[in-house]
mmCIF file of C-alpha atoms and ligand atoms in Angstrom:
data_model
loop_
_atom_site.group_PDB
_atom_site.id
_atom_site.type_symbol
_atom_site.label_atom_id
_atom_site.label_comp_id
_atom_site.label_asym_id
_atom_site.label_seq_id
_atom_site.Cartn_x
_atom_site.Cartn_y
_atom_site.Cartn_z
ATOM 1 C CA MET A 1 -11.728 29.901 -82.813
ATOM 2 C CA MET A 2 -14.131 28.250 -80.727
ATOM 3 C CA LYS A 3 -12.783 26.226 -77.681
ATOM 4 C CA LYS A 4 -14.130 22.999 -76.363
ATOM 5 C CA GLY A 5 -15.333 23.257 -72.650
ATOM 6 C CA THR A 6 -16.649 20.603 -70.437
ATOM 7 C CA GLN A 7 -18.030 17.578 -72.435
ATOM 8 C CA LEU A 8 -22.079 18.040 -71.719
ATOM 9 C CA TYR A 9 -23.282 14.544 -73.204
ATOM 10 C CA GLU A 10 -21.919 11.585 -75.053
ATOM 11 C CA GLY A 11 -24.617 10.037 -77.415
ATOM 12 C CA LYS A 12 -24.263 7.287 -79.702
ATOM 13 C CA ALA A 13 -22.705 8.885 -82.355
ATOM 14 C CA LYS A 14 -21.560 12.443 -81.319
ATOM 15 C CA LYS A 15 -19.799 13.981 -78.419
ATOM 16 C CA VAL A 16 -21.169 17.082 -77.146
ATOM 17 C CA TYR A 17 -19.294 19.769 -75.498
ATOM 18 C CA LEU A 18 -19.936 23.493 -73.981
ATOM 19 C CA THR A 19 -18.120 26.470 -75.146
ATOM 20 C CA ASP A 20 -17.408 29.903 -73.091
ATOM 21 C CA ASP A 21 -20.642 31.047 -74.952
ATOM 22 C CA PRO A 22 -23.502 29.896 -73.034
ATOM 23 C CA ASP A 23 -25.468 29.951 -76.623
ATOM 24 C CA VAL A 24 -23.008 27.462 -78.178
ATOM 25 C CA LEU A 25 -22.130 24.103 -78.341
ATOM 26 C CA ILE A 26 -19.799 22.218 -80.133
ATOM 27 C CA VAL A 27 -20.318 18.586 -81.844
ATOM 28 C CA ASP A 28 -17.597 15.947 -82.415
ATOM 29 C CA TYR A 29 -18.754 13.185 -84.550
ATOM 30 C CA LYS A 30 -17.533 9.975 -83.852
ATOM 31 C CA ASP A 31 -17.331 6.757 -85.944
ATOM 32 C CA ASP A 32 -19.088 4.591 -83.708
ATOM 33 C CA ALA A 33 -22.553 2.938 -85.141
ATOM 34 C CA THR A 34 -25.107 1.554 -83.162
ATOM 35 C CA ALA A 35 -28.736 -0.143 -84.439
ATOM 36 C CA PHE A 36 -31.803 -1.427 -82.737
ATOM 37 C CA ASN A 37 -31.469 0.874 -79.879
ATOM 38 C CA GLY A 38 -27.677 0.400 -79.035
ATOM 39 C CA GLU A 39 -28.130 -3.324 -79.122
ATOM 40 C CA LYS A 40 -25.653 -3.862 -82.150
ATOM 41 C CA LYS A 41 -22.587 -2.113 -82.099
ATOM 42 C CA GLY A 42 -19.955 -1.493 -84.459
ATOM 43 C CA THR A 43 -17.501 1.130 -86.470
ATOM 44 C CA ILE A 44 -17.675 2.889 -89.935
ATOM 45 C CA VAL A 45 -14.246 4.093 -90.437
ATOM 46 C CA GLY A 46 -14.214 7.615 -91.729
ATOM 47 C CA LYS A 47 -18.198 8.176 -90.920
ATOM 48 C CA GLY A 48 -17.705 10.930 -88.040
ATOM 49 C CA ALA A 49 -16.054 13.133 -90.761
ATOM 50 C CA ILE A 50 -18.544 12.086 -93.731
ATOM 51 C CA ASN A 51 -21.388 12.948 -91.361
ATOM 52 C CA ASN A 52 -20.092 16.129 -90.167
ATOM 53 C CA ARG A 53 -19.353 17.142 -93.533
ATOM 54 C CA MET A 54 -22.625 16.017 -95.562
ATOM 55 C CA SER A 55 -24.602 17.103 -92.520
ATOM 56 C CA ASN A 56 -23.337 20.657 -92.298
ATOM 57 C CA TYR A 57 -23.666 21.052 -96.455
ATOM 58 C CA LEU A 58 -27.068 20.034 -96.197
ATOM 59 C CA PHE A 59 -27.987 22.523 -93.472
ATOM 60 C CA LYS A 60 -26.456 25.516 -95.693
ATOM 61 C CA GLN A 61 -28.714 24.393 -98.345
ATOM 62 C CA LEU A 62 -31.822 24.414 -96.171
ATOM 63 C CA GLU A 63 -30.945 27.765 -94.951
ATOM 64 C CA LYS A 64 -31.068 29.096 -98.153
ATOM 65 C CA GLU A 65 -34.717 27.246 -98.633
ATOM 66 C CA GLY A 66 -35.707 29.085 -95.689
ATOM 67 C CA ILE A 67 -35.288 26.641 -93.048
ATOM 68 C CA PRO A 68 -33.623 27.651 -89.641
ATOM 69 C CA THR A 69 -30.993 25.504 -88.552
ATOM 70 C CA HIS A 70 -28.549 24.922 -85.548
ATOM 71 C CA LEU A 71 -25.437 25.471 -87.834
ATOM 72 C CA ILE A 72 -23.013 27.980 -86.889
ATOM 73 C CA GLU A 73 -19.772 26.886 -88.406
ATOM 74 C CA GLU A 74 -17.675 23.689 -89.234
ATOM 75 C CA LEU A 75 -14.527 23.606 -87.106
ATOM 76 C CA SER A 76 -12.780 20.867 -88.486
ATOM 77 C CA ASP A 77 -13.172 17.371 -89.979
ATOM 78 C CA ARG A 78 -15.240 15.757 -87.130
ATOM 79 C CA GLU A 79 -16.113 19.303 -85.304
ATOM 80 C CA THR A 80 -19.067 21.724 -85.714
ATOM 81 C CA ALA A 81 -20.377 25.069 -83.602
ATOM 82 C CA VAL A 82 -23.866 24.856 -83.067
ATOM 83 C CA LYS A 83 -26.596 26.720 -81.403
ATOM 84 C CA LYS A 84 -27.637 25.070 -78.018
ATOM 85 C CA VAL A 85 -30.842 24.064 -78.670
ATOM 86 C CA SER A 86 -33.253 22.303 -76.131
ATOM 87 C CA ILE A 87 -34.148 19.509 -78.324
ATOM 88 C CA VAL A 88 -37.667 18.454 -78.648
ATOM 89 C CA PRO A 89 -37.957 14.732 -77.939
ATOM 90 C CA LEU A 90 -39.503 13.886 -81.253
ATOM 91 C CA GLU A 91 -37.941 11.806 -83.639
ATOM 92 C CA VAL A 92 -39.449 13.028 -87.025
ATOM 93 C CA ILE A 93 -39.375 10.650 -89.526
ATOM 94 C CA VAL A 94 -40.634 11.743 -93.132
ATOM 95 C CA ARG A 95 -41.092 8.813 -96.055
ATOM 96 C CA ASN A 96 -41.520 8.830 -99.623
ATOM 97 C CA VAL A 97 -41.561 4.801 -100.043
ATOM 98 C CA ALA A 98 -42.374 1.950 -97.835
ATOM 99 C CA ALA A 99 -39.178 0.883 -95.992
ATOM 100 C CA GLY A 100 -37.797 -0.514 -92.474
ATOM 101 C CA SER A 101 -40.434 -0.501 -90.084
ATOM 102 C CA PHE A 102 -43.025 1.165 -92.003
ATOM 103 C CA SER A 103 -42.930 -2.190 -94.316
ATOM 104 C CA LYS A 104 -42.192 -4.538 -91.104
ATOM 105 C CA ARG A 105 -45.281 -2.960 -89.084
ATOM 106 C CA LEU A 106 -47.923 -2.676 -91.775
ATOM 107 C CA GLY A 107 -47.015 -5.392 -94.084
ATOM 108 C CA VAL A 108 -46.191 -3.131 -97.098
ATOM 109 C CA PRO A 109 -43.261 -4.249 -99.725
ATOM 110 C CA GLU A 110 -40.030 -2.347 -99.413
ATOM 111 C CA GLY A 111 -39.966 -0.236 -102.207
ATOM 112 C CA THR A 112 -43.834 0.686 -102.564
ATOM 113 C CA GLU A 113 -44.234 4.347 -103.745
ATOM 114 C CA PHE A 114 -46.392 6.779 -101.684
ATOM 115 C CA THR A 115 -48.394 9.383 -103.764
ATOM 116 C CA GLU A 116 -47.526 11.922 -101.189
ATOM 117 C CA PRO A 117 -44.962 11.812 -98.316
ATOM 118 C CA THR A 118 -45.971 10.600 -94.791
ATOM 119 C CA ILE A 119 -44.838 11.972 -91.357
ATOM 120 C CA GLU A 120 -44.622 10.077 -88.053
ATOM 121 C CA PHE A 121 -43.484 10.869 -84.850
ATOM 122 C CA SER A 122 -41.629 8.875 -82.268
ATOM 123 C CA TYR A 123 -41.047 9.711 -78.541
ATOM 124 C CA LYS A 124 -37.097 10.012 -78.026
ATOM 125 C CA ASN A 125 -36.827 7.797 -75.296
ATOM 126 C CA ASP A 126 -34.254 5.191 -75.127
ATOM 127 C CA GLU A 127 -35.856 3.286 -72.053
ATOM 128 C CA LEU A 128 -39.179 2.903 -73.912
ATOM 129 C CA GLY A 129 -37.167 2.063 -77.035
ATOM 130 C CA ASP A 130 -38.473 5.360 -78.854
ATOM 131 C CA PRO A 131 -41.978 4.153 -79.468
ATOM 132 C CA LEU A 132 -44.282 5.680 -82.574
ATOM 133 C CA ILE A 133 -46.594 8.133 -81.185
ATOM 134 C CA ASN A 134 -48.926 10.716 -82.941
ATOM 135 C CA ASP A 135 -49.288 14.326 -82.582
ATOM 136 C CA TYR A 136 -52.167 14.074 -79.822
ATOM 137 C CA PHE A 137 -49.804 11.728 -77.506
ATOM 138 C CA ALA A 138 -47.041 14.534 -78.268
ATOM 139 C CA ARG A 139 -49.469 16.810 -76.860
ATOM 140 C CA ALA A 140 -50.576 14.532 -73.757
ATOM 141 C CA LEU A 141 -46.825 14.105 -72.962
ATOM 142 C CA ASN A 142 -46.410 17.786 -73.212
ATOM 143 C CA LEU A 143 -43.481 17.477 -75.835
ATOM 144 C CA ALA A 144 -44.713 20.260 -78.028
ATOM 145 C CA SER A 145 -47.138 22.846 -78.304
ATOM 146 C CA TRP A 146 -49.647 22.417 -81.197
ATOM 147 C CA ALA A 147 -47.962 25.782 -82.835
ATOM 148 C CA GLU A 148 -44.610 24.016 -82.549
ATOM 149 C CA ILE A 149 -45.884 20.748 -83.982
ATOM 150 C CA GLU A 150 -47.626 22.265 -87.047
ATOM 151 C CA THR A 151 -44.232 24.489 -87.428
ATOM 152 C CA ILE A 152 -42.254 21.178 -87.256
ATOM 153 C CA LYS A 153 -44.737 19.215 -89.692
ATOM 154 C CA LYS A 154 -44.664 22.259 -92.283
ATOM 155 C CA TYR A 155 -40.587 22.323 -92.012
ATOM 156 C CA ALA A 156 -40.153 18.608 -92.231
ATOM 157 C CA LEU A 157 -42.281 18.417 -95.597
ATOM 158 C CA LYS A 158 -40.020 21.373 -97.063
ATOM 159 C CA ILE A 159 -37.072 19.761 -96.146
ATOM 160 C CA ASN A 160 -38.317 16.432 -97.769
ATOM 161 C CA GLU A 161 -39.062 18.603 -100.932
ATOM 162 C CA VAL A 162 -35.297 20.082 -100.694
ATOM 163 C CA LEU A 163 -33.686 17.144 -100.283
ATOM 164 C CA LYS A 164 -35.536 14.807 -102.541
ATOM 165 C CA GLU A 165 -34.396 17.416 -105.412
ATOM 166 C CA PHE A 166 -30.802 17.587 -104.395
ATOM 167 C CA PHE A 167 -30.389 13.445 -103.636
ATOM 168 C CA LEU A 168 -32.051 12.863 -107.199
ATOM 169 C CA ALA A 169 -29.282 15.057 -109.036
ATOM 170 C CA ALA A 170 -26.816 12.669 -107.467
ATOM 171 C CA GLU A 171 -29.023 9.751 -108.616
ATOM 172 C CA LEU A 172 -30.075 8.789 -105.213
ATOM 173 C CA ARG A 173 -33.674 8.196 -104.063
ATOM 174 C CA LEU A 174 -34.718 9.652 -100.922
ATOM 175 C CA ILE A 175 -36.603 6.969 -99.470
ATOM 176 C CA ASP A 176 -36.879 8.307 -96.092
ATOM 177 C CA PHE A 177 -35.195 10.445 -92.959
ATOM 178 C CA LYS A 178 -35.130 11.262 -89.535
ATOM 179 C CA ILE A 179 -34.726 14.638 -88.387
ATOM 180 C CA GLU A 180 -34.886 16.277 -84.878
ATOM 181 C CA PHE A 181 -35.753 19.832 -83.820
ATOM 182 C CA GLY A 182 -34.786 21.964 -81.075
ATOM 183 C CA ARG A 183 -36.001 25.508 -79.069
ATOM 184 C CA TYR A 184 -34.096 27.958 -79.734
ATOM 185 C CA HIS A 185 -35.033 31.680 -77.698
ATOM 186 C CA GLY A 186 -38.567 30.451 -78.369
ATOM 187 C CA THR A 187 -38.446 29.458 -81.942
ATOM 188 C CA ILE A 188 -38.125 25.778 -83.438
ATOM 189 C CA ILE A 189 -34.992 25.137 -85.677
ATOM 190 C CA LEU A 190 -33.760 22.106 -87.172
ATOM 191 C CA ALA A 191 -31.029 20.415 -84.865
ATOM 192 C CA ASP A 192 -28.864 17.164 -84.749
ATOM 193 C CA GLU A 193 -27.941 15.661 -88.289
ATOM 194 C CA ILE A 194 -29.001 14.645 -91.627
ATOM 195 C CA SER A 195 -26.738 11.958 -92.974
ATOM 196 C CA PRO A 196 -26.689 8.593 -94.417
ATOM 197 C CA ASP A 197 -26.989 7.563 -90.455
ATOM 198 C CA THR A 198 -30.387 9.086 -90.420
ATOM 199 C CA CYS A 199 -31.674 9.005 -94.374
ATOM 200 C CA ARG A 200 -32.507 5.897 -96.620
ATOM 201 C CA LEU A 201 -30.945 6.484 -99.751
ATOM 202 C CA TRP A 202 -31.145 4.081 -102.742
ATOM 203 C CA ASP A 203 -29.381 4.337 -105.907
ATOM 204 C CA VAL A 204 -31.835 5.247 -108.832
ATOM 205 C CA HIS A 205 -30.665 2.724 -111.647
ATOM 206 C CA THR A 206 -30.287 -0.478 -109.241
ATOM 207 C CA ASN A 207 -31.862 0.348 -105.687
ATOM 208 C CA GLU A 208 -29.051 -0.415 -104.080
ATOM 209 C CA LYS A 209 -28.952 0.640 -100.517
ATOM 210 C CA MET A 210 -26.239 3.432 -99.843
ATOM 211 C CA ASP A 211 -26.963 4.131 -96.132
ATOM 212 C CA LYS A 212 -26.837 2.518 -92.577
ATOM 213 C CA ASP A 213 -28.888 -0.161 -93.392
ATOM 214 C CA ARG A 214 -25.824 -1.505 -95.003
ATOM 215 C CA PHE A 215 -24.607 -1.857 -91.241
ATOM 216 C CA ARG A 216 -28.110 -2.557 -89.593
ATOM 217 C CA ARG A 217 -28.445 -5.452 -92.220
ATOM 218 C CA ASP A 218 -24.881 -6.691 -92.380
ATOM 219 C CA LEU A 219 -24.609 -5.852 -96.219
ATOM 220 C CA GLY A 220 -21.198 -5.077 -96.492
ATOM 221 C CA ASN A 221 -19.383 -2.324 -98.154
ATOM 222 C CA VAL A 222 -20.512 0.011 -95.645
ATOM 223 C CA GLU A 223 -17.394 2.453 -95.660
ATOM 224 C CA GLU A 224 -17.699 2.504 -99.324
ATOM 225 C CA ALA A 225 -21.302 3.184 -99.493
ATOM 226 C CA TYR A 226 -21.105 6.477 -97.382
ATOM 227 C CA GLN A 227 -17.662 7.614 -99.346
ATOM 228 C CA GLU A 228 -19.823 7.044 -103.052
ATOM 229 C CA VAL A 229 -22.701 9.502 -101.556
ATOM 230 C CA MET A 230 -19.802 12.076 -100.895
ATOM 231 C CA LYS A 231 -18.608 11.689 -104.259
ATOM 232 C CA ARG A 232 -22.046 11.845 -105.786
ATOM 233 C CA ILE A 233 -22.861 14.861 -103.898
ATOM 234 C CA GLY A 234 -19.564 16.622 -104.889
ATOM 235 C CA LEU A 235 -17.916 16.380 -101.386
ATOM 236 C CA LEU A 236 -14.911 13.942 -102.023
HETATM 237 P P1 TMP B 1 -37.436 2.951 -89.628
HETATM 238 O O1 TMP B 1 -37.879 2.547 -90.989
HETATM 239 O O2 TMP B 1 -36.336 1.945 -88.659
HETATM 240 O O3 TMP B 1 -38.555 3.447 -88.689
HETATM 241 O O4 TMP B 1 -36.279 4.173 -90.232
HETATM 242 C C1 TMP B 1 -37.009 5.462 -90.779
HETATM 243 C C2 TMP B 1 -35.638 6.472 -91.072
HETATM 244 O O5 TMP B 1 -35.661 6.991 -89.681
HETATM 245 C C3 TMP B 1 -34.461 5.648 -91.614
HETATM 246 O O6 TMP B 1 -34.202 6.746 -92.680
HETATM 247 C C4 TMP B 1 -33.680 5.452 -90.878
HETATM 248 C C5 TMP B 1 -34.040 6.629 -89.462
HETATM 249 N N1 TMP B 1 -33.958 6.445 -88.342
HETATM 250 C C6 TMP B 1 -32.851 6.904 -87.524
HETATM 251 O O7 TMP B 1 -32.334 7.917 -87.879
HETATM 252 N N2 TMP B 1 -32.681 6.794 -86.025
HETATM 253 C C7 TMP B 1 -33.187 5.563 -85.560
HETATM 254 O O8 TMP B 1 -32.966 5.415 -84.573
HETATM 255 C C8 TMP B 1 -34.162 4.895 -86.297
HETATM 256 C C9 TMP B 1 -34.972 3.806 -86.053
HETATM 257 C C10 TMP B 1 -34.411 5.484 -87.713
#
Protein backbone atom coordinates (compact mmCIF):
# COMPACT_ATOMS: atom_id res chain seq x y z
CA MET A 1 0.00 0.00 0.00
CA MET A 2 1.04 3.53 -0.87
CA LYS A 3 2.55 5.42 2.10
CA LYS A 4 2.00 9.06 3.00
CA GLY A 5 5.14 11.17 2.90
CA THR A 6 5.57 14.88 3.67
CA GLN A 7 2.46 17.05 3.67
CA LEU A 8 2.53 19.09 0.48
CA TYR A 9 -0.46 21.30 1.10
CA GLU A 10 -3.45 21.84 3.37
CA GLY A 11 -6.57 23.24 1.77
CA LYS A 12 -9.94 24.13 3.25
CA ALA A 13 -11.37 20.63 2.88
CA LYS A 14 -8.39 18.36 2.16
CA LYS A 15 -4.78 17.70 3.02
CA VAL A 16 -2.42 16.53 0.31
CA TYR A 17 0.68 14.37 0.87
CA LEU A 18 3.63 13.38 -1.26
CA THR A 19 4.42 9.68 -1.71
CA ASP A 20 7.58 7.87 -2.75
CA ASP A 21 6.28 7.96 -6.33
CA PRO A 22 6.76 11.46 -7.79
CA ASP A 23 3.65 10.97 -9.96
CA VAL A 24 1.38 10.07 -7.03
CA LEU A 25 -0.17 12.10 -4.21
CA ILE A 26 -2.44 11.04 -1.36
CA VAL A 27 -5.42 13.26 -0.54
CA ASP A 28 -6.95 13.12 2.91
CA TYR A 29 -10.49 14.53 3.18
CA LYS A 30 -11.38 16.59 6.29
CA ASP A 31 -14.72 17.25 7.98
CA ASP A 32 -13.93 21.00 7.96
CA ALA A 33 -16.33 23.14 5.97
CA THR A 34 -15.88 26.75 4.91
CA ALA A 35 -17.95 29.15 2.83
CA PHE A 36 -17.64 32.67 1.46
CA ASN A 37 -13.92 32.37 0.87
CA GLY A 38 -13.27 30.98 4.32
CA GLU A 39 -15.24 33.64 6.25
CA LYS A 40 -17.69 31.07 7.55
CA LYS A 41 -16.14 28.04 9.24
CA GLY A 42 -17.62 24.85 10.63
CA THR A 43 -17.56 21.09 10.73
CA ILE A 44 -19.81 18.65 8.95
CA VAL A 45 -19.36 15.40 10.87
CA GLY A 46 -18.58 12.49 8.55
CA LYS A 47 -18.20 14.75 5.48
CA GLY A 48 -14.60 13.74 4.76
CA ALA A 49 -15.47 10.06 4.42
CA ILE A 50 -18.62 10.79 2.41
CA ASN A 51 -16.90 13.13 -0.06
CA ASN A 52 -13.96 10.74 -0.48
CA ARG A 53 -16.19 7.78 -1.29
CA MET A 54 -18.69 9.71 -3.40
CA SER A 55 -16.07 11.53 -5.44
CA ASN A 56 -14.17 8.31 -6.16
CA TYR A 57 -17.36 6.55 -7.18
CA LEU A 58 -18.36 9.39 -9.53
CA PHE A 59 -14.85 9.59 -11.01
CA LYS A 60 -15.02 5.84 -11.76
CA GLN A 61 -18.34 6.31 -13.58
CA LEU A 62 -16.87 9.23 -15.53
CA GLU A 63 -13.78 7.20 -16.51
CA LYS A 64 -16.15 4.59 -17.99
CA GLU A 65 -17.69 7.39 -20.07
CA GLY A 66 -14.31 8.45 -21.44
CA ILE A 67 -13.38 11.27 -19.05
CA PRO A 68 -9.77 10.91 -17.85
CA THR A 69 -9.45 11.59 -14.09
CA HIS A 70 -6.73 11.75 -11.45
CA LEU A 71 -8.15 8.78 -9.52
CA ILE A 72 -5.75 5.92 -8.83
CA GLU A 73 -7.09 4.07 -5.81
CA GLU A 74 -9.14 4.60 -2.65
CA LEU A 75 -6.85 3.78 0.28
CA SER A 76 -9.16 4.20 3.27
CA ASP A 77 -12.32 5.96 4.45
CA ARG A 78 -10.78 9.37 3.90
CA GLU A 79 -7.66 8.78 1.82
CA THR A 80 -7.18 8.33 -1.90
CA ALA A 81 -4.12 7.98 -4.12
CA VAL A 82 -4.32 10.33 -7.10
CA LYS A 83 -2.15 11.29 -10.04
CA LYS A 84 -0.03 14.35 -9.24
CA VAL A 85 -1.27 17.06 -11.56
CA SER A 86 -0.55 20.72 -11.87
CA ILE A 87 -3.95 22.31 -11.28
CA VAL A 88 -5.26 24.65 -13.97
CA PRO A 89 -6.23 27.65 -11.81
CA LEU A 90 -9.81 27.78 -13.08
CA GLU A 91 -12.99 26.87 -11.22
CA VAL A 92 -15.18 25.48 -13.97
CA ILE A 93 -18.86 25.82 -13.13
CA VAL A 94 -21.64 24.18 -15.11
CA ARG A 95 -25.26 25.17 -14.44
CA ASN A 96 -28.55 23.61 -15.53
CA VAL A 97 -30.81 25.71 -13.31
CA ALA A 98 -30.36 29.25 -11.95
CA ALA A 99 -29.16 29.37 -8.33
CA GLY A 100 -26.53 30.92 -6.07
CA SER A 101 -24.27 33.57 -7.56
CA PHE A 102 -25.96 33.35 -10.98
CA SER A 103 -29.33 34.28 -9.48
CA LYS A 104 -27.82 37.01 -7.34
CA ARG A 105 -25.70 38.59 -10.07
CA LEU A 106 -28.32 38.46 -12.81
CA GLY A 107 -31.59 38.79 -10.90
CA VAL A 108 -32.94 35.44 -12.11
CA PRO A 109 -35.03 33.59 -9.49
CA GLU A 110 -33.46 30.40 -8.11
CA GLY A 111 -35.00 27.36 -9.77
CA THR A 112 -35.34 28.88 -13.26
CA GLU A 113 -34.42 26.10 -15.73
CA PHE A 114 -32.08 26.90 -18.61
CA THR A 115 -32.82 25.57 -22.09
CA GLU A 116 -29.17 24.50 -22.31
CA PRO A 117 -26.34 24.23 -19.77
CA THR A 118 -24.02 27.20 -19.12
CA ILE A 119 -20.29 27.10 -18.44
CA GLU A 120 -18.43 29.76 -16.50
CA PHE A 121 -14.90 30.19 -15.24
CA SER A 122 -13.60 31.71 -12.04
CA TYR A 123 -9.94 32.49 -11.56
CA LYS A 124 -8.79 30.33 -8.61
CA ASN A 125 -7.25 33.02 -6.44
CA ASP A 126 -8.29 33.33 -2.78
CA GLU A 127 -6.81 36.83 -2.39
CA LEU A 128 -9.04 38.10 -5.20
CA GLY A 129 -12.03 36.02 -4.04
CA ASP A 130 -12.09 33.72 -7.11
CA PRO A 131 -13.39 36.36 -9.56
CA LEU A 132 -15.61 35.44 -12.50
CA ILE A 133 -13.66 35.60 -15.79
CA ASN A 134 -14.23 34.52 -19.39
CA ASP A 135 -12.02 32.40 -21.63
CA TYR A 136 -10.25 35.45 -23.12
CA PHE A 137 -9.31 36.54 -19.59
CA ALA A 138 -8.03 33.00 -18.98
CA ARG A 139 -5.80 33.46 -22.03
CA ALA A 140 -4.75 36.99 -20.98
CA LEU A 141 -3.70 35.62 -17.58
CA ASN A 142 -2.08 32.67 -19.38
CA LEU A 143 -3.98 30.18 -17.21
CA ALA A 144 -4.52 27.72 -20.07
CA SER A 145 -4.02 27.43 -23.84
CA TRP A 146 -6.94 27.67 -26.27
CA ALA A 147 -6.67 23.94 -26.90
CA GLU A 148 -6.84 23.25 -23.16
CA ILE A 149 -9.84 25.58 -22.75
CA GLU A 150 -11.66 23.73 -25.55
CA THR A 151 -10.88 20.35 -23.96
CA ILE A 152 -12.04 21.61 -20.57
CA LYS A 153 -15.35 22.84 -22.00
CA LYS A 154 -15.92 19.59 -23.89
CA TYR A 155 -15.23 17.50 -20.77
CA ALA A 156 -17.32 19.79 -18.55
CA LEU A 157 -20.42 19.38 -20.75
CA LYS A 158 -19.93 15.62 -21.02
CA ILE A 159 -19.50 15.37 -17.22
CA ASN A 160 -22.74 17.33 -16.84
CA GLU A 161 -24.63 14.89 -19.07
CA VAL A 162 -23.30 11.85 -17.20
CA LEU A 163 -23.88 13.30 -13.72
CA LYS A 164 -27.32 14.72 -14.53
CA GLU A 165 -28.56 11.30 -15.56
CA PHE A 166 -26.81 9.58 -12.68
CA PHE A 167 -28.31 11.85 -10.02
CA LEU A 168 -31.75 11.80 -11.62
CA ALA A 169 -31.80 8.02 -11.14
CA ALA A 170 -31.30 8.82 -7.42
CA GLU A 171 -34.20 11.31 -7.56
CA LEU A 172 -31.85 14.29 -7.35
CA ARG A 173 -31.73 17.27 -9.71
CA LEU A 174 -28.23 18.40 -10.60
CA ILE A 175 -28.65 22.18 -10.43
CA ASP A 176 -24.98 23.14 -10.88
CA PHE A 177 -21.47 22.03 -9.94
CA LYS A 178 -17.84 23.13 -9.84
CA ILE A 179 -14.96 21.07 -11.19
CA GLU A 180 -11.23 21.54 -11.56
CA PHE A 181 -8.80 20.13 -14.07
CA GLY A 182 -5.09 19.42 -13.97
CA ARG A 183 -2.25 18.80 -16.36
CA TYR A 184 -0.72 15.34 -16.21
CA HIS A 185 2.21 14.72 -18.54
CA GLY A 186 0.80 17.28 -20.97
CA THR A 187 -2.83 16.15 -21.00
CA ILE A 188 -5.88 17.61 -19.27
CA ILE A 189 -7.55 15.35 -16.70
CA LEU A 190 -10.33 15.85 -14.15
CA ALA A 191 -8.92 16.51 -10.66
CA ASP A 192 -10.09 17.72 -7.22
CA GLU A 193 -13.49 16.29 -6.19
CA ILE A 194 -17.19 16.03 -7.04
CA SER A 195 -19.34 15.87 -3.90
CA PRO A 196 -22.21 17.68 -2.15
CA ASP A 197 -19.56 20.32 -1.28
CA THR A 198 -19.15 21.14 -4.96
CA CYS A 199 -22.61 20.43 -6.42
CA ARG A 200 -26.12 21.71 -5.87
CA LEU A 201 -28.50 18.77 -5.61
CA TRP A 202 -32.23 19.24 -5.08
CA ASP A 203 -34.82 16.56 -4.37
CA VAL A 204 -36.76 15.96 -7.61
CA HIS A 205 -40.13 15.99 -5.87
CA THR A 206 -39.79 18.73 -3.23
CA ASN A 207 -36.76 20.73 -4.47
CA GLU A 208 -35.33 20.39 -0.97
CA LYS A 209 -31.62 21.31 -0.94
CA MET A 210 -29.40 18.26 -0.32
CA ASP A 211 -25.95 19.84 -0.51
CA LYS A 212 -23.55 22.34 1.05
CA ASP A 213 -26.08 25.18 0.69
CA ARG A 214 -27.59 23.75 3.90
CA PHE A 215 -24.32 24.77 5.61
CA ARG A 216 -23.81 28.03 3.66
CA ARG A 217 -27.37 29.21 4.42
CA ASP A 218 -27.78 27.71 7.92
CA LEU A 219 -30.68 25.48 6.85
CA GLY A 220 -29.89 22.73 9.40
CA ASN A 221 -29.73 18.93 8.91
CA VAL A 222 -26.47 19.24 6.99
CA GLU A 223 -25.07 15.81 7.98
CA GLU A 224 -28.45 14.18 7.29
CA ALA A 225 -28.55 15.64 3.76
CA TYR A 226 -25.04 14.36 2.91
CA GLN A 227 -26.00 10.91 4.24
CA GLU A 228 -29.27 10.91 2.32
CA VAL A 229 -27.40 11.58 -0.95
CA MET A 230 -25.07 8.65 -0.15
CA LYS A 231 -28.07 6.39 0.52
CA ARG A 232 -29.84 7.39 -2.66
CA ILE A 233 -26.84 6.63 -4.85
CA GLY A 234 -26.42 3.29 -3.10
CA LEU A 235 -23.19 4.00 -1.23
CA LEU A 236 -24.57 3.79 2.34
P1 LIG B 1 -22.17 29.73 -7.02
O1 LIG B 1 -23.61 29.78 -7.47
O2 LIG B 1 -21.96 30.18 -5.61
O3 LIG B 1 -21.27 30.40 -8.00
O4 LIG B 1 -21.76 28.18 -7.02
C1 LIG B 1 -21.86 27.39 -8.18
C2 LIG B 1 -21.48 25.95 -7.85
O5 LIG B 1 -20.12 25.84 -7.51
C3 LIG B 1 -22.24 25.34 -6.67
O6 LIG B 1 -22.58 24.01 -7.00
C4 LIG B 1 -21.27 25.36 -5.54
C5 LIG B 1 -19.94 25.27 -6.22
N1 LIG B 1 -18.89 26.03 -5.56
C6 LIG B 1 -17.75 25.38 -5.10
O7 LIG B 1 -17.63 24.18 -5.24
N2 LIG B 1 -16.78 26.13 -4.52
C7 LIG B 1 -16.87 27.47 -4.36
O8 LIG B 1 -15.95 28.08 -3.82
C8 LIG B 1 -18.05 28.12 -4.83
C9 LIG B 1 -18.21 29.62 -4.67
C10 LIG B 1 -19.02 27.37 -5.43
